[in-house]
Short mmCIF file of C-alpha atoms and ligand atoms in Angstrom, two decimals:
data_model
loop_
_atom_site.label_atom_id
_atom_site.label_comp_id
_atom_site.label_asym_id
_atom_site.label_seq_id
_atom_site.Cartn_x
_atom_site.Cartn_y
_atom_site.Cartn_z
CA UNK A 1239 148.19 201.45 -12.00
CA UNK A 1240 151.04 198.45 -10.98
CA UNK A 1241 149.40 195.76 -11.59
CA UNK A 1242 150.44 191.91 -11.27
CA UNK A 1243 149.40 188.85 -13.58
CA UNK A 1244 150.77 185.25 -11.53
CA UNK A 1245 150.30 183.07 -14.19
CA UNK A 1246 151.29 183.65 -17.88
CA UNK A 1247 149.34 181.39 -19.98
CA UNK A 1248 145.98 182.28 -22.16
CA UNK A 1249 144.08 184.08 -19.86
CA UNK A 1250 147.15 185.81 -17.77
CA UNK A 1251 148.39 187.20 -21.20
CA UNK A 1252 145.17 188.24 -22.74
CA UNK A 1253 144.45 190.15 -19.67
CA UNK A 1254 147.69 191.58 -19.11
CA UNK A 1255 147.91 192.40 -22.57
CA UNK A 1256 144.73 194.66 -22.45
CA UNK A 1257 145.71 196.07 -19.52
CA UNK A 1258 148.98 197.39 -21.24
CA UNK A 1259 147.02 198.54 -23.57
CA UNK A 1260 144.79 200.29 -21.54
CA UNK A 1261 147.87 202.57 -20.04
CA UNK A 1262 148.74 200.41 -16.96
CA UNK A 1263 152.20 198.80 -16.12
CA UNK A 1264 152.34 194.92 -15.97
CA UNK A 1265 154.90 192.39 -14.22
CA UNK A 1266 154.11 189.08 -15.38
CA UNK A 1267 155.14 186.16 -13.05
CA UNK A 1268 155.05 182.61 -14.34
CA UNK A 1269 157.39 179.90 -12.19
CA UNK A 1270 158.42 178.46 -16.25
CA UNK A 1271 161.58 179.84 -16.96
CA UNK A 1272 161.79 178.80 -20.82
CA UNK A 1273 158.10 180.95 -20.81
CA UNK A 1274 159.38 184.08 -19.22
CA UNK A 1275 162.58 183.85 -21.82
CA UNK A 1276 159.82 183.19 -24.75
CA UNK A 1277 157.78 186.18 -23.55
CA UNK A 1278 160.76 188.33 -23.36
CA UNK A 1279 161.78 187.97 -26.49
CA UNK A 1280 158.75 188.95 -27.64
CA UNK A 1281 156.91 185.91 -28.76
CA UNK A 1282 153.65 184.36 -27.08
CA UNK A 1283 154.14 180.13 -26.57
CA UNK A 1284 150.59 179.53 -28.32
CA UNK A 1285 149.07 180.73 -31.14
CA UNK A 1286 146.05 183.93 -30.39
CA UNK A 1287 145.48 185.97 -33.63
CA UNK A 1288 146.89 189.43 -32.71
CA UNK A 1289 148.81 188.59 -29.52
CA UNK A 1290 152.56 188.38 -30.69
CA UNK A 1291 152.23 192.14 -31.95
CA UNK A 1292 150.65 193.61 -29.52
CA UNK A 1293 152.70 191.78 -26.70
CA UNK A 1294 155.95 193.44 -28.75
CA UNK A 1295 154.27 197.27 -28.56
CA UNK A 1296 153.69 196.65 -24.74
CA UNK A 1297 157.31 195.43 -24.37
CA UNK A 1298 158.86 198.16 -26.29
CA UNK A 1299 156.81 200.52 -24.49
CA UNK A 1300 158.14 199.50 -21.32
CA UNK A 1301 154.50 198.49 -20.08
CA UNK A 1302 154.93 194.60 -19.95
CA UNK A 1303 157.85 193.03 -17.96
CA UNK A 1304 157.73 189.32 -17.52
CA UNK A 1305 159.67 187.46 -15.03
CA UNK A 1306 160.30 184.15 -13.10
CA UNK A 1307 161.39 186.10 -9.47
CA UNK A 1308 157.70 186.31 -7.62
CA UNK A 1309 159.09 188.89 -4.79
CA UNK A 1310 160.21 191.16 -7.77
CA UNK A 1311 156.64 190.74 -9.72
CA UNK A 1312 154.96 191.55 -6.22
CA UNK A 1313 156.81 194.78 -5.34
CA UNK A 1314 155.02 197.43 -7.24
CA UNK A 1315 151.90 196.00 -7.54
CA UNK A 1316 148.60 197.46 -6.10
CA UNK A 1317 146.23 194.57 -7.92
CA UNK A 1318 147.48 191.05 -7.91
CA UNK A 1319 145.68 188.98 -10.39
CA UNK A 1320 145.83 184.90 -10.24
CA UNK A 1321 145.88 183.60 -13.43
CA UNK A 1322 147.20 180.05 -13.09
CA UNK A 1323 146.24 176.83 -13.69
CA UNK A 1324 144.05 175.12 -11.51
CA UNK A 1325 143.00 171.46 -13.75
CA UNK A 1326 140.05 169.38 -12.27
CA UNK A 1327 141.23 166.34 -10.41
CA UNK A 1328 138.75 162.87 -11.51
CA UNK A 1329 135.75 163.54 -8.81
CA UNK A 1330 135.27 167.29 -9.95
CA UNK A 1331 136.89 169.26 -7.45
CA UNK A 1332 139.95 171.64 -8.10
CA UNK A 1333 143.48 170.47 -8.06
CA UNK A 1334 144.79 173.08 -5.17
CA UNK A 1335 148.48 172.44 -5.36
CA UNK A 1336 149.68 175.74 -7.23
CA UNK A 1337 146.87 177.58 -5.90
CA UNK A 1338 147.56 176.49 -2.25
CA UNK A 1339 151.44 177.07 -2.55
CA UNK A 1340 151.55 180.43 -4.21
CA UNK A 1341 149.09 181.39 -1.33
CA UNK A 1342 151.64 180.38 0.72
CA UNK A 1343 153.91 182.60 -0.71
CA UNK A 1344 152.16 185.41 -0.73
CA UNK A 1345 151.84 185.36 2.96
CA UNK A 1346 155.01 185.41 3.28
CA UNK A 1347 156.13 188.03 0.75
CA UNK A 1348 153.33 190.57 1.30
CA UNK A 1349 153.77 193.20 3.75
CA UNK A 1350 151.71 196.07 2.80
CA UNK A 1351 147.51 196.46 1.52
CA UNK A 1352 147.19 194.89 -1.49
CA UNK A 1353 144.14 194.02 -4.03
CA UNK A 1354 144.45 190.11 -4.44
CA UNK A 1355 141.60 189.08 -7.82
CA UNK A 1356 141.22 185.88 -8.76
CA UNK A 1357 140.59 184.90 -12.58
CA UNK A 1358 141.40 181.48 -12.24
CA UNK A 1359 137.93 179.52 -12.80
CA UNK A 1360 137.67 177.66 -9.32
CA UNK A 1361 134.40 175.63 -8.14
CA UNK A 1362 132.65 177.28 -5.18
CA UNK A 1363 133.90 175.07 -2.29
CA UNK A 1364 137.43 175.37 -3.54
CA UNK A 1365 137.22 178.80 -3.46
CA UNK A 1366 135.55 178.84 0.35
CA UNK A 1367 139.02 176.64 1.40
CA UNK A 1368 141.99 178.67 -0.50
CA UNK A 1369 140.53 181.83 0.69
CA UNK A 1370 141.00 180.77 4.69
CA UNK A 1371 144.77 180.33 3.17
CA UNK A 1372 145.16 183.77 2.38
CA UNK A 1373 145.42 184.84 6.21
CA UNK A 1374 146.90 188.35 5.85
CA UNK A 1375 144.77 190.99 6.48
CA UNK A 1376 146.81 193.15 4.31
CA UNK A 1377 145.06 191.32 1.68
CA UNK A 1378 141.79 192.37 -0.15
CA UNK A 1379 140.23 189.38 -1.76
CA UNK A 1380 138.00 189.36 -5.12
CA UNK A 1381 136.93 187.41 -7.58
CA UNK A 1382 136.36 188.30 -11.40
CA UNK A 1383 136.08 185.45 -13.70
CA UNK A 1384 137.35 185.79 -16.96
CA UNK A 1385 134.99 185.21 -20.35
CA UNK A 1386 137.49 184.97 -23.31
CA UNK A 1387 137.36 183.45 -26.23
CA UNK A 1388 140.46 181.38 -27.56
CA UNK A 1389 140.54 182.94 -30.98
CA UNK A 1390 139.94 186.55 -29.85
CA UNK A 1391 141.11 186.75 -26.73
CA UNK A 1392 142.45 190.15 -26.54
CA UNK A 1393 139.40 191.09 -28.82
CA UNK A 1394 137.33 190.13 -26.03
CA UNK A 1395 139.45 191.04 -23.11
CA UNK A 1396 139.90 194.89 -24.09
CA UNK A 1397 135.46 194.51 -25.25
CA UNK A 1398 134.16 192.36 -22.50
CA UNK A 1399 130.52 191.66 -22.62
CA UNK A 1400 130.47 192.77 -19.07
CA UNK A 1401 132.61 192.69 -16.12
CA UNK A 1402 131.82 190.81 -13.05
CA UNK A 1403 133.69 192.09 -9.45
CA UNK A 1404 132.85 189.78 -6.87
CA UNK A 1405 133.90 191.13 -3.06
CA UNK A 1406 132.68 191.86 0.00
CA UNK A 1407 135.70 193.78 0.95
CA UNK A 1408 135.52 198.26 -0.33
CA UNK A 1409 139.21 198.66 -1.20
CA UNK A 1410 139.45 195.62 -3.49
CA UNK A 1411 135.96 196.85 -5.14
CA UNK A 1412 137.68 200.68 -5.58
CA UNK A 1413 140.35 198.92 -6.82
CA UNK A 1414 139.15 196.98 -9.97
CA UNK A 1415 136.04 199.37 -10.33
CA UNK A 1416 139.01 202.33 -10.76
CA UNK A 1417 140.92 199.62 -12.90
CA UNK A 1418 138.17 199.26 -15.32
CA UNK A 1419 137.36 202.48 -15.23
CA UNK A 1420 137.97 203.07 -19.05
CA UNK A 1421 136.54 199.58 -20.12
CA UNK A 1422 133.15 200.21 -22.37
CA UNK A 1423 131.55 196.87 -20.80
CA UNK A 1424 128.85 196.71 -17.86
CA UNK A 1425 129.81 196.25 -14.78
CA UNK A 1426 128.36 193.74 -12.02
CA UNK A 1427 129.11 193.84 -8.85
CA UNK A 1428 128.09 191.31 -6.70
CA UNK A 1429 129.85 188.62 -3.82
CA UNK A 1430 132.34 186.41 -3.95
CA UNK A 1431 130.39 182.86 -4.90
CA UNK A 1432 128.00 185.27 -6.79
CA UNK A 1433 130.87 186.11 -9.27
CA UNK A 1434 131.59 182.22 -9.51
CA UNK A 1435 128.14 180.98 -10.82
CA UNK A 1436 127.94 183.89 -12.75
CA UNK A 1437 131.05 182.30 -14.64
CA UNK A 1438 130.01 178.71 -14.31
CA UNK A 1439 126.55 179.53 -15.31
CA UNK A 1440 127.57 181.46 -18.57
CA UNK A 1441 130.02 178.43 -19.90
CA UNK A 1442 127.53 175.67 -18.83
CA UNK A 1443 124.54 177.68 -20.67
CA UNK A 1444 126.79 177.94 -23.76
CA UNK A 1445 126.92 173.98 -23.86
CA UNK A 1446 123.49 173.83 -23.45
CA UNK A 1447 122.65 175.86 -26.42
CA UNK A 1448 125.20 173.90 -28.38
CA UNK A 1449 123.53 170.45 -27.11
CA UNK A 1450 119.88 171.42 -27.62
CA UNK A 1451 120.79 172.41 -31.59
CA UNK A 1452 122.32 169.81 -32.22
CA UNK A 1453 119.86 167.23 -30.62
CA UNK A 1454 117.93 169.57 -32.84
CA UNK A 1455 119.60 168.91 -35.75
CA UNK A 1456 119.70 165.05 -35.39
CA UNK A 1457 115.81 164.62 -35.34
CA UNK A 1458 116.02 167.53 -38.33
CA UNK A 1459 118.38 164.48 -40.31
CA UNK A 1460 115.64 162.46 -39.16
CA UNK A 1461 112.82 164.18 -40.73
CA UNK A 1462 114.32 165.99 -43.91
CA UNK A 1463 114.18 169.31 -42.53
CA UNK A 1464 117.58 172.14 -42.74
CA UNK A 1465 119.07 173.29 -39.34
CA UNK A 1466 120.56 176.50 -41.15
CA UNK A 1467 117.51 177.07 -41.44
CA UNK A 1468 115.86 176.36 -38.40
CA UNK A 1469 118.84 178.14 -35.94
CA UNK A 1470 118.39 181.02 -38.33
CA UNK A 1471 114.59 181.02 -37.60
CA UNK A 1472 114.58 180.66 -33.71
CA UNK A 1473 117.79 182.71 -33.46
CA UNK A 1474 116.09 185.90 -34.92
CA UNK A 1475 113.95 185.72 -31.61
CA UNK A 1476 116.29 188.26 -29.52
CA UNK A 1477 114.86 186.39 -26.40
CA UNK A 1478 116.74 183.20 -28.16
CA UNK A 1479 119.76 184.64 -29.76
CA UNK A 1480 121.10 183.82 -32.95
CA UNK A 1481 125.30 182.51 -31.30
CA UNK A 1482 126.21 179.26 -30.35
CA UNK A 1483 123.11 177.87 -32.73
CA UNK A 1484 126.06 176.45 -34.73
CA UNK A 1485 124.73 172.05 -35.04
CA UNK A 1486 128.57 169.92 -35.23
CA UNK A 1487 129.61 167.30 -33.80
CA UNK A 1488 129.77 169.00 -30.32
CA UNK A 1489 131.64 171.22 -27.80
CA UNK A 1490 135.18 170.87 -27.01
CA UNK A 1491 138.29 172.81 -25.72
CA UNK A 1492 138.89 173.38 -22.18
CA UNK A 1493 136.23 175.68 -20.82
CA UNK A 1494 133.03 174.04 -21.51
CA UNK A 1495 133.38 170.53 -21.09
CA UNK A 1496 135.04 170.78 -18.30
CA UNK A 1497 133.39 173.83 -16.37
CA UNK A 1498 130.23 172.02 -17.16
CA UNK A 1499 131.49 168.90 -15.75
CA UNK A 1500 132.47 171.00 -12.32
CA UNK A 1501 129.19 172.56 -12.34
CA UNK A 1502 127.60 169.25 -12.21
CA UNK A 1503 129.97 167.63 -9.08
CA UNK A 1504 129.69 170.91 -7.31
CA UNK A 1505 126.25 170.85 -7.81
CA UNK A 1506 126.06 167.56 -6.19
CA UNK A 1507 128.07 167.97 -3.39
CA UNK A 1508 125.82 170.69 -2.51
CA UNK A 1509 123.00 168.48 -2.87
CA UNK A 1510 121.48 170.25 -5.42
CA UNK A 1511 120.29 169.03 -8.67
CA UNK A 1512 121.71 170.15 -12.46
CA UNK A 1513 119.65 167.60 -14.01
CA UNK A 1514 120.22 169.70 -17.32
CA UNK A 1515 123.69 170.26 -17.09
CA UNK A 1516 124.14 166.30 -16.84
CA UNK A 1517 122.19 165.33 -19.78
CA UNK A 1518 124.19 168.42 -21.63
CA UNK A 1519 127.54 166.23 -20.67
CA UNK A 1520 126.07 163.32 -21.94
CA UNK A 1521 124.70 164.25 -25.21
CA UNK A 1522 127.86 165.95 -26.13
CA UNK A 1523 129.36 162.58 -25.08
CA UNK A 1524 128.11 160.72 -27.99
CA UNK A 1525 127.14 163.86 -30.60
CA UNK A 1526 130.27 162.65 -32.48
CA UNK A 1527 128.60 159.50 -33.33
CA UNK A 1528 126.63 161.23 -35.50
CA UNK A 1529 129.35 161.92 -38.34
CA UNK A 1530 130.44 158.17 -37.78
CA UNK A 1531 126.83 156.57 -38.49
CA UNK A 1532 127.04 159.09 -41.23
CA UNK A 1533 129.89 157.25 -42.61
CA UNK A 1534 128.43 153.94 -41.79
CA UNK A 1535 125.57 154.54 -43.81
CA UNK A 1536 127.46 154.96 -47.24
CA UNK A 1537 130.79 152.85 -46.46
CA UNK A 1538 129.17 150.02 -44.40
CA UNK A 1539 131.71 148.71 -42.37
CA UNK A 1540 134.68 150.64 -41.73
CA UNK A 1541 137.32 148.55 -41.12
CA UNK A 1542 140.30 148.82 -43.55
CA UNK A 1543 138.30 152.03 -44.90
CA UNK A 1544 141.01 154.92 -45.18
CA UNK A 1545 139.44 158.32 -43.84
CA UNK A 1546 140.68 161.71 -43.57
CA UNK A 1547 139.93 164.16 -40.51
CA UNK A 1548 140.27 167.31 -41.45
CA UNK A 1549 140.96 169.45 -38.48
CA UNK A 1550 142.61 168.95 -35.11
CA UNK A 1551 142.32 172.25 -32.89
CA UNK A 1552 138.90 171.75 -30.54
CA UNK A 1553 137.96 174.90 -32.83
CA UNK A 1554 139.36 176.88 -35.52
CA UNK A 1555 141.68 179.91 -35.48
CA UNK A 1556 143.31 178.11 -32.44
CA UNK A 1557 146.27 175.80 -31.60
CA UNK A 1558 144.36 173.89 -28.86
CA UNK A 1559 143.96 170.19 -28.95
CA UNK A 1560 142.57 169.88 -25.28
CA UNK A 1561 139.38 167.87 -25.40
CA UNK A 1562 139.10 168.36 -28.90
CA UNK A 1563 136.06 166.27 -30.97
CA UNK A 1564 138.79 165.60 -33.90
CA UNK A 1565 140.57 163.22 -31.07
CA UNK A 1566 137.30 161.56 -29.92
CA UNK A 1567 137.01 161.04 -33.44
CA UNK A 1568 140.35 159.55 -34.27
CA UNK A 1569 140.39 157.19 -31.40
CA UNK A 1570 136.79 156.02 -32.39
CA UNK A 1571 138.36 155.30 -36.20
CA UNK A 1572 141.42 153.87 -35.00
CA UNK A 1573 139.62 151.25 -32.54
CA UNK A 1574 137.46 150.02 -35.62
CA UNK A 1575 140.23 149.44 -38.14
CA UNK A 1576 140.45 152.67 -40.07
CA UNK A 1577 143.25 154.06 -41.74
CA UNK A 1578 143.04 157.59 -40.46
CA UNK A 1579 145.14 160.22 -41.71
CA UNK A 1580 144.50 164.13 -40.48
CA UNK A 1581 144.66 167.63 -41.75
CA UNK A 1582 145.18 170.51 -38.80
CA UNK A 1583 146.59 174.52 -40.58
CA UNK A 1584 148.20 174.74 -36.97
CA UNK A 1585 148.86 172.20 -34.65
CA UNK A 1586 150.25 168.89 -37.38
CA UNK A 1587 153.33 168.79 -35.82
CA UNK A 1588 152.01 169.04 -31.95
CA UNK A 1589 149.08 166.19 -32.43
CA UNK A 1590 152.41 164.29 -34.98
CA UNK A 1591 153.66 163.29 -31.63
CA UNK A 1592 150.89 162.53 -30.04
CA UNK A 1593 149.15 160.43 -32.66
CA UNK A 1594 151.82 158.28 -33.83
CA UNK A 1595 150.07 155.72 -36.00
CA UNK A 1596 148.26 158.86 -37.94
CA UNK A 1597 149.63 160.79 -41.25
CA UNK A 1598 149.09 164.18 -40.19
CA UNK A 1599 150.28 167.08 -42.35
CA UNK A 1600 149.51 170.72 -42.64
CA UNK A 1601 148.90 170.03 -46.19
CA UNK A 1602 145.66 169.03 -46.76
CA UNK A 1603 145.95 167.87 -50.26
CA UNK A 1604 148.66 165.15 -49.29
CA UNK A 1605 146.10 164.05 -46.69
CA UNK A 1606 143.13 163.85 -49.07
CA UNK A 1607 145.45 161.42 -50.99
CA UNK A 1608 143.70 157.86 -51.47
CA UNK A 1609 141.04 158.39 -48.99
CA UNK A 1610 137.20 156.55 -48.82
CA UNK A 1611 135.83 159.40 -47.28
CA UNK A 1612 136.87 162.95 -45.13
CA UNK A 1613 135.15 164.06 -42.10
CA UNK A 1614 135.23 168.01 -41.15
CA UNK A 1615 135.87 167.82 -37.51
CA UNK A 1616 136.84 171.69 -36.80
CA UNK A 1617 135.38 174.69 -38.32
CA UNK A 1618 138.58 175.93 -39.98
CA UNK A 1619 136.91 178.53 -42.32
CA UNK A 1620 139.87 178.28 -44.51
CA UNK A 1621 137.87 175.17 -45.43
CA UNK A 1622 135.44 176.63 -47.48
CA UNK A 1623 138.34 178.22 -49.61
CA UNK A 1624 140.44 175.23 -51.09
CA UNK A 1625 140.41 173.63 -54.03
CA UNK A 1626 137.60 170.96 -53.74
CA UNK A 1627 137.84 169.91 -57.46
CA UNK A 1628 141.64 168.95 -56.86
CA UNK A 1629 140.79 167.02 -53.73
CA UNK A 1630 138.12 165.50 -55.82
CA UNK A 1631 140.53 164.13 -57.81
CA UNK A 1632 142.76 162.98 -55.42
CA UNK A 1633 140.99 160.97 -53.19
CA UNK A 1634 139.19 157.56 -53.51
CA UNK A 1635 136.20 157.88 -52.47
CA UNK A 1636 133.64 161.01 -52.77
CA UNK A 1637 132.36 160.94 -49.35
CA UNK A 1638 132.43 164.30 -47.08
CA UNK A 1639 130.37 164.35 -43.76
CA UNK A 1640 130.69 167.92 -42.64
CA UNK A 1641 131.02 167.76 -38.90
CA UNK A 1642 130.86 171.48 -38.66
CA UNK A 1643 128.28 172.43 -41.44
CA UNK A 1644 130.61 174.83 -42.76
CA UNK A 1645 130.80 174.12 -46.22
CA UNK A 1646 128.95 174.60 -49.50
CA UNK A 1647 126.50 171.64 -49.98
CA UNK A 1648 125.52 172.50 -53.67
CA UNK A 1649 128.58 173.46 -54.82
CA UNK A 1650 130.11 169.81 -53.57
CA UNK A 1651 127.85 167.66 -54.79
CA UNK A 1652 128.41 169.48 -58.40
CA UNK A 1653 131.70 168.45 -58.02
CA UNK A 1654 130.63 164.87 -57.53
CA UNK A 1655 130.76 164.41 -53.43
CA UNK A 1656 128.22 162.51 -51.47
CA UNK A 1657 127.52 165.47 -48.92
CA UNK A 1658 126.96 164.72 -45.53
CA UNK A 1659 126.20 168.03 -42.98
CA UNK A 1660 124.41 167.54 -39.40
CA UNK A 1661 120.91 168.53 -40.03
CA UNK A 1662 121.67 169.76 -43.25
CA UNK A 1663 119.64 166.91 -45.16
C1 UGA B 2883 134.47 179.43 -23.87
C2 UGA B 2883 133.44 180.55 -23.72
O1 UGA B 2883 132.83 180.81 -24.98
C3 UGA B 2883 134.11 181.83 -23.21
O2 UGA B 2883 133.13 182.83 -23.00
C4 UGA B 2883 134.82 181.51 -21.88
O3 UGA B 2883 135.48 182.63 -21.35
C5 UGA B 2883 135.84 180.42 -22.12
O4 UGA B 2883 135.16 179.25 -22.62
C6 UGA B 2883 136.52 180.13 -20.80
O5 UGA B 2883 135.87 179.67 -19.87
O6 UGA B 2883 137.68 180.51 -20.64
P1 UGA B 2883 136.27 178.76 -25.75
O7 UGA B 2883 136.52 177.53 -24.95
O8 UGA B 2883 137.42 179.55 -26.26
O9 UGA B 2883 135.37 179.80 -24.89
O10 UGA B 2883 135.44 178.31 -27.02
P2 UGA B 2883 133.97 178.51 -27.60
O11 UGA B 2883 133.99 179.52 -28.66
O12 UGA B 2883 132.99 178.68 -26.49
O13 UGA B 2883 133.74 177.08 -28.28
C7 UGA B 2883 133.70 175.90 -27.50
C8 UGA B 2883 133.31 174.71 -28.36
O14 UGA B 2883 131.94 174.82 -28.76
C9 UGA B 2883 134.11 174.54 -29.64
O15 UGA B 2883 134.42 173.18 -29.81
C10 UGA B 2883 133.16 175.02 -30.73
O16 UGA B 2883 133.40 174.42 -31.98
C11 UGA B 2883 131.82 174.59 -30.14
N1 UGA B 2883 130.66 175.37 -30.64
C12 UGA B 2883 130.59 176.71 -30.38
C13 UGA B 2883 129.66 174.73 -31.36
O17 UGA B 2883 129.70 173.50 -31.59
N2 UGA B 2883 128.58 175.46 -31.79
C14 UGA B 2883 128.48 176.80 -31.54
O18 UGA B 2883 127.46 177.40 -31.95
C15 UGA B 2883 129.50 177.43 -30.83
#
């Protein structure tokens, strides 16, 4: 099949990529030049384990074409997916403006039937207005959310846990059924705002896993009891589930927070209560505070204190800072005198400019130099593999508070650390 991708960032690559893969041709539109020249040369802007090479096998087999002229991306295609950006403006509700102006365009360039499916994560009411944009009744609409994971995107794209179509309309249901035709995954099909929730439900249950084990873990600080333990123990229930049990310092990244944030104004505006989705927000709001009284308790105060974060990506085996915990963090150290310095394996030289008062190098044993104390604030396993003896000797202090409970308690406090986990007491 022709197919489409508007929209060449994470989720219009991953997709596109898989459907390559899967023996279909792809034109890939984005409106950023210095992207489509990137693409074309065979190299993906952001780091996804797995992408580059595969993007070069599609290219060299003629399957992937990228390119910044919309009309010519359009011409073949019988399945148009929108894959662009849509942020969240301050109240909640979806910033339109790309959406609302490649609708537009669409209009206008579209003369013939045509399968239009939007991935693009958009709140309920926001979808309800864009689709009375999309006026030509040569187009069939659907919706089918996206449920990737930054870190194995194309993993999960080609493997979905299921697929959700949500239409009303026969053709554009043919259409993506056919499509995914030789995906292994379920397949629901349901309506439009159906698909949506089903989308904004998954992400916002996610966070509240992640909330209630780590409220879980606090009171198991409290009481001397061991969350690995504990999410082991409820997580062999199969009515429970053993993922996202993982107690840190909370969620980050760009899905859940803020897909749990729309669920809640959305929510509201339909004058319905989430009551547990906003006391998910606001737990994860302070859950960081939990490695800081951590470091209270053995520094005292911790002004002029010099403390290393190690990690900057909202999770590891990615390149994303967006509402990372390791910034929260940072600012938090910075506003109460600290010295910080920070460790990242990917993204030093991104989060250099950004956080110009910080050391930040992609060596972590320059960064451990002359430090009080070092917080694990991403869950880099590459962690658990360095030389903890030489960072022994290299820093100041012997403090460790792992944010992320990834490392080896016993082994660290045979080297001589004071060992810190969440819930790992
Ligand atoms: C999330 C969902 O997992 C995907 O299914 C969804 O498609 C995607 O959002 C999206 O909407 O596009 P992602 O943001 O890549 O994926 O990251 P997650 O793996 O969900 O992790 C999010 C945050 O939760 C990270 O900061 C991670 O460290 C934290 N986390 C995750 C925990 O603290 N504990 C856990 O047990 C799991």
């Amino acid at each position: 099949m022709n197919i489409c991708i508007i929209g060449a960032g994470y989720v219009g690559l991953a997709t596109g990529i898989s459907f390559c893969i899967k023996g279909h041709r792809v034109e890939f539109y984005d409106s950023d030049r210095n992207k489509i020249l990137i693409l074309n040369d065979g190299r993906v802007p952001f780091y996804e384990k797995g992408m580059e090479e595969a993007l070069q096998k599609c290219i060299k087999r003629g399957s992937a074409i990228f390119t910044d002229n919309l009309k010519k991306a359009l011409k073949e295609a019988a399945v148009i997916f929108i894959c662009v950006n849509a942020p969240t403006l301050p109240r909640g509700k979806t910033d339109l403006t790309s959406i609302k102006s490649l609708f537009s365009k669409l209009n206008k360039l579209i003369k013939r039937k045509v399968t239009i499916a939007i991935k693009t994560t958009i709140n309920p009411d926001d979808y309800l207005e864009v689709k009375k944009l999309l006026k030509n009744e040569n187009f069939h609409l659907a919706v089918n959310p996206e449920f990737l994971r930054e870190g194995s995107a194309l993993k999960d794209s080609l493997n979905p846990f299921r697929i959700v179509i949500g239409t009303y309309d026969e053709s554009s249901k043919k259409d993506l059924e056919n499509l995914y035709s030789n995906f292994d995954s379920p397949k629901i099909i349901t309506d439009p705002l159906s698909a949506i929730m089903i989308k904004y439900a998954s992400n916002s249950f996610l966070a509240v896993k992640i909330s209630f084990i780590n409220e879980i873990a606090n009171l198991c600080d409290k009481i001397g009891a061991n969350i690995d333990d504990v999410a082991t123990g409820i997580g062999l229930d199969p009515r429970i589930g053993k993922d996202f049990l993982k107690a840190g310092i909370g969620f980050g990244g760009s899905c859940l927070p803020k897909d749990t944030r729309n669920l809640i104004s959305f929510s509201k505006r339909a004058k319905a209560n989430i009551s547990i989705a906003e006391k998910v927000y606001e737990i994860n709001d302070v859950q960081f505070l939990a490695a800081i009284d951590k470091l209270k308790e053995v520094l005292g105060n911790l002004k002029g204190k010099t403390i290393a974060v190690l990690g900057l990506a909202f999770k590891g085996g990615t390149d994303d800072l967006r509402d990372s915990v390791s910034l929260k963090i940072i600012n938090y150290l910075k506003k109460h005198g600290v010295i910080v310095r920070a460790h990242d394996y990917m993204i030093y030289e991104k989060a250099g400019k950004l956080l110009k008062d910080v050391f930040i190098s992609g060596d972590i044993y320059s960064v451990a130099e002359g430090c009080d104390a070092l917080i694990i604030a991403t869950d880099w396993q590459e962690y658990k593999r360095i030389d903890w003896a030489k960072i022994k000797n290299l820093t100041t202090g012997n403090l460790i508070i792992d944010g992320r409970n990834i490392l080896n308690k016993k082994l660290l406090i045979k080297l001589g650390f004071i060992y810190s986990g969440i819930g790992r007491s």
